[in-house]
CSV table of C-alpha atoms in Angstrom, one decimal:
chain,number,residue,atom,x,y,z
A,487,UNK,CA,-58.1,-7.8,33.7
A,488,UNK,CA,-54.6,-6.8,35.0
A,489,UNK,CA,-52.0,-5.4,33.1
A,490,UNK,CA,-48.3,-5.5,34.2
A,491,UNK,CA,-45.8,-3.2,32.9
A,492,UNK,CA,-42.0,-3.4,33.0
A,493,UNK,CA,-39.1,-0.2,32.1
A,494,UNK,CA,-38.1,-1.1,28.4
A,495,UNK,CA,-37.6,1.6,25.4
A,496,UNK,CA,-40.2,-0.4,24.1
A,497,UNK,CA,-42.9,-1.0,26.8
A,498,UNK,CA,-45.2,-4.2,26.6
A,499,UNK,CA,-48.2,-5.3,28.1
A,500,UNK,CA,-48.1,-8.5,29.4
A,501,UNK,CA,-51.5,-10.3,30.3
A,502,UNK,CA,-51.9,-11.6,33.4
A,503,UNK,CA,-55.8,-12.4,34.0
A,504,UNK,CA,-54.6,-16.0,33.4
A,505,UNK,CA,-53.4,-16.7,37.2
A,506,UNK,CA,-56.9,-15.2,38.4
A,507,UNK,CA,-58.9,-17.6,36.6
A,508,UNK,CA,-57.5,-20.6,38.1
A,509,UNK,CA,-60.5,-23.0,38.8
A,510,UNK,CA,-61.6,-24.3,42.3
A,511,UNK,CA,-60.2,-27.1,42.4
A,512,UNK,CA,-56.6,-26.5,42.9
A,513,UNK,CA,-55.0,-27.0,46.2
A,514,UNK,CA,-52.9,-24.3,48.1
A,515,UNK,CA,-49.5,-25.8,47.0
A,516,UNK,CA,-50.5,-25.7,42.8
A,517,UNK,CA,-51.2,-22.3,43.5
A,518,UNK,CA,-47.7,-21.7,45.4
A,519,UNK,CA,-46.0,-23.5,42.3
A,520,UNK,CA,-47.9,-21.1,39.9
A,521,UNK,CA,-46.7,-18.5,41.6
A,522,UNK,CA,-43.3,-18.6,41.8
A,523,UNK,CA,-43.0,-20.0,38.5
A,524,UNK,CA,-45.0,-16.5,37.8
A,525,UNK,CA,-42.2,-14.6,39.9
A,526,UNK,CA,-39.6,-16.4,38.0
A,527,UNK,CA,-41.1,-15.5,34.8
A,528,UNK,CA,-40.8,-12.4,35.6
A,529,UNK,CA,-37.7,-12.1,37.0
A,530,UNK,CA,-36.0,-14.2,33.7
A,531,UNK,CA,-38.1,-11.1,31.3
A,532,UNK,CA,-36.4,-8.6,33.7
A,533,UNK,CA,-32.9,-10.1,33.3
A,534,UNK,CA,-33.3,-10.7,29.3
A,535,UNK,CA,-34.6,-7.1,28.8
A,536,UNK,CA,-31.6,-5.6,30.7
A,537,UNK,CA,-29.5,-8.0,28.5
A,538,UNK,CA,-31.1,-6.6,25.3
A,539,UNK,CA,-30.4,-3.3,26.2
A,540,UNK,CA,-26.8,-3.9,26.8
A,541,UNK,CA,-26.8,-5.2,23.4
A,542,UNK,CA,-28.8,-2.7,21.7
A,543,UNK,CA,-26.1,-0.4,22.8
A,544,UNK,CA,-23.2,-2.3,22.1
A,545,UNK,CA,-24.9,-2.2,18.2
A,546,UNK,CA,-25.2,1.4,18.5
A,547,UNK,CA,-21.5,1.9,19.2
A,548,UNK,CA,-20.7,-0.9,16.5
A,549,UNK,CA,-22.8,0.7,14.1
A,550,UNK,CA,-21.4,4.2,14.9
A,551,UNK,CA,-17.5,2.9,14.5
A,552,UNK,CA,-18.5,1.5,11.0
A,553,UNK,CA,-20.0,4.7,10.0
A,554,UNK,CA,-16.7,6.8,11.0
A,555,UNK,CA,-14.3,4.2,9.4
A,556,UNK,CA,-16.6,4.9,6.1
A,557,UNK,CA,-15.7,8.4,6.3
A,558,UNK,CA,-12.2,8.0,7.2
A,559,UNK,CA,-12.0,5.5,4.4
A,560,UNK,CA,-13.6,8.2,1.7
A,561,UNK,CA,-11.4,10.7,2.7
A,562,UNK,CA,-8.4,8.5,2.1
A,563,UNK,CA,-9.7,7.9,-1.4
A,564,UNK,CA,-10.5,11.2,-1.8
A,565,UNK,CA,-6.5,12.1,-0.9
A,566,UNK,CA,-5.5,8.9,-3.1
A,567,UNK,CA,-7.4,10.3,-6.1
A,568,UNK,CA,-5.9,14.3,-5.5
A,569,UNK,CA,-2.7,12.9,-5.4
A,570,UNK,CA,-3.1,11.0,-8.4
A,571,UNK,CA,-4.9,13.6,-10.8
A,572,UNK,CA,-2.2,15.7,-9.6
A,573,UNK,CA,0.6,13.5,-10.3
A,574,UNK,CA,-1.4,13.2,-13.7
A,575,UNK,CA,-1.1,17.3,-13.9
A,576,UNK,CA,2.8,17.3,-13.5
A,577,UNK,CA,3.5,14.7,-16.1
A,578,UNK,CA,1.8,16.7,-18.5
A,579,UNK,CA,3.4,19.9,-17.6
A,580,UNK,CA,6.5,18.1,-17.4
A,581,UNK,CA,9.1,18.3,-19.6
A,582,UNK,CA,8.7,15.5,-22.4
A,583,UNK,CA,12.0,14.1,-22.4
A,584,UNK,CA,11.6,11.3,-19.5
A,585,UNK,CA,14.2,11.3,-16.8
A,586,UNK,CA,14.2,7.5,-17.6
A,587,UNK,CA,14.7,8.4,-21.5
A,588,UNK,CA,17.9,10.8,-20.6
A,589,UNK,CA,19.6,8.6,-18.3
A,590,UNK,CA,18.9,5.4,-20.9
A,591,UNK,CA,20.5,8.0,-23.1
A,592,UNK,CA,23.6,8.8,-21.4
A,593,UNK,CA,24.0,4.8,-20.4
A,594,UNK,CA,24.3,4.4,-24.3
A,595,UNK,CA,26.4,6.8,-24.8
A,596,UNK,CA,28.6,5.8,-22.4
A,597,UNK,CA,29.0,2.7,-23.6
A,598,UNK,CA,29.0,3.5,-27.0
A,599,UNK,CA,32.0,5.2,-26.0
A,600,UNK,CA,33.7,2.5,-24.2
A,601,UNK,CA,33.4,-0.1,-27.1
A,602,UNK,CA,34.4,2.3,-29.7
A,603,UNK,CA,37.8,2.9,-27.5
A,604,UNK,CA,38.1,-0.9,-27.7
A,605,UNK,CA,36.6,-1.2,-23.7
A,606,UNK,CA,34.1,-3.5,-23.5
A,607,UNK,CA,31.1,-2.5,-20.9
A,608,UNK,CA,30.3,-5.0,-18.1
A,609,UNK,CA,27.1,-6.7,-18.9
A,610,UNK,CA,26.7,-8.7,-16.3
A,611,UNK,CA,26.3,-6.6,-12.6
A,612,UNK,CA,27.0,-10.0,-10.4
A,613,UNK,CA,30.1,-11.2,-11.6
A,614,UNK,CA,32.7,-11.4,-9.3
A,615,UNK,CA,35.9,-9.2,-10.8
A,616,UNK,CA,38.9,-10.5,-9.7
A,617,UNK,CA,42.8,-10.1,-10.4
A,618,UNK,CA,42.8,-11.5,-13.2
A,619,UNK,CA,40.2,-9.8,-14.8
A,620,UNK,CA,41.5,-6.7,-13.4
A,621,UNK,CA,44.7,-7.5,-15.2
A,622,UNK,CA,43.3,-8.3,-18.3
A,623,UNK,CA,41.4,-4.5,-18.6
A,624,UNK,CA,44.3,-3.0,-17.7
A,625,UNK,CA,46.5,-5.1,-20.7
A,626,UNK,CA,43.9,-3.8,-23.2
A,627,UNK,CA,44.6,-0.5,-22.0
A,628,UNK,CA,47.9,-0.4,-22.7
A,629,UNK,CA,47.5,-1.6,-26.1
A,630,UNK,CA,44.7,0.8,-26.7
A,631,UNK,CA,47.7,3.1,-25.5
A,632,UNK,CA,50.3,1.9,-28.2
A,633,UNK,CA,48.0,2.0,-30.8
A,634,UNK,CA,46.7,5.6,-29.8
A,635,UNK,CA,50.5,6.3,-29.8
A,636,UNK,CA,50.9,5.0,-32.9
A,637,UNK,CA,48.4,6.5,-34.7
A,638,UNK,CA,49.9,10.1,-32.5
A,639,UNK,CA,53.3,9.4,-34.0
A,640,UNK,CA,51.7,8.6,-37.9
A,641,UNK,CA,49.6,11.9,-37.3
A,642,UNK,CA,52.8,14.0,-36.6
A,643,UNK,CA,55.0,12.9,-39.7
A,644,UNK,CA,51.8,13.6,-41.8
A,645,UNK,CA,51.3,16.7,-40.5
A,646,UNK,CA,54.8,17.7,-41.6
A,647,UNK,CA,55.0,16.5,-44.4
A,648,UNK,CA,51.4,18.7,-45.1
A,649,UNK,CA,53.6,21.6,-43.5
A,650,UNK,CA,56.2,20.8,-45.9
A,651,UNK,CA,54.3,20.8,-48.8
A,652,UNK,CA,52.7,24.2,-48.0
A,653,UNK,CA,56.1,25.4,-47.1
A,654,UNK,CA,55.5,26.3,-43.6
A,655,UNK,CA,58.1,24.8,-42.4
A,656,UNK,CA,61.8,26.0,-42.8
């Protein structure tokens, strides 16, 4: 029985008693064919081996990239999650009145402001001011004006009349 090995990580035995028990009664040319069909066997197990080990190494490499992205992808989730507990840690130890809450506070103030002066607050961020809109602010000024002068001018005869009365004035 003969035995023919070939170079593989994994090295098989491949029977070849076969080809020695051919019977009698083939002729010199079957025996040629069988023959090189053997050789090109052979040859075809040689070529598919060396493409298997091409392969196998092309998986290694494949199979080595996924296991570094899975580390590279738990250390980004492992930054993602620090950076959220401590994101979690300065809210806490923040102060409790919100940024958000103070300016929402001043923004009502503001225009509390502005609409008990008579000003009313634009509500609407896309209109388009024009001239005439300009002109019309600027008339409700002026009559905020006279009535604030007004109400100036009331204030100083009361005030001395209440001078008067208490005799502070000459």
């Amino acid at each position: 029985m003969k035995k023919s090995k070939f170079n593989t990580s994994e090295s098989k035995d491949i029977e070849t008693d076969f080809l020695y028990e051919i019977p009698t009664n083939q002729t010199p040319e079957d025996l040629m064919r069988i023959d090189n069909s053997f050789e090109s066997l052979k040859s075809e197990i040689q070529r598919l081996q060396s493409v298997l080990i091409v392969q196998n190494s092309q998986i290694i490499k494949i199979e080595k990239e996924i296991v570094d992205s899975k580390q590279e992808n738990n250390l980004i989730k492992n930054e993602i999650n620090k950076v959220k507990l401590n994101c979690k840690n300065l809210s806490k130890a923040s102060n409790p009145c919100n940024l958000d809450n103070e300016l929402n506070r001043k923004g009502k103030f503001i225009k509390d402001c502005l609409s008990c002066s008579g000003i009313k607050a634009n509500k609407s961020k896309n209109s388009s001011s024009t001239t005439v809109d300009y002109q019309d602010r600027i008339d409700k000024l002026y009559k905020i004006l006279e009535k604030n002068n007004e109400e100036y001018g009331l204030l100083e005869k009361r005030l001395e009349v209440a001078e008067a009365l208490l005799g502070l004035r000459d």
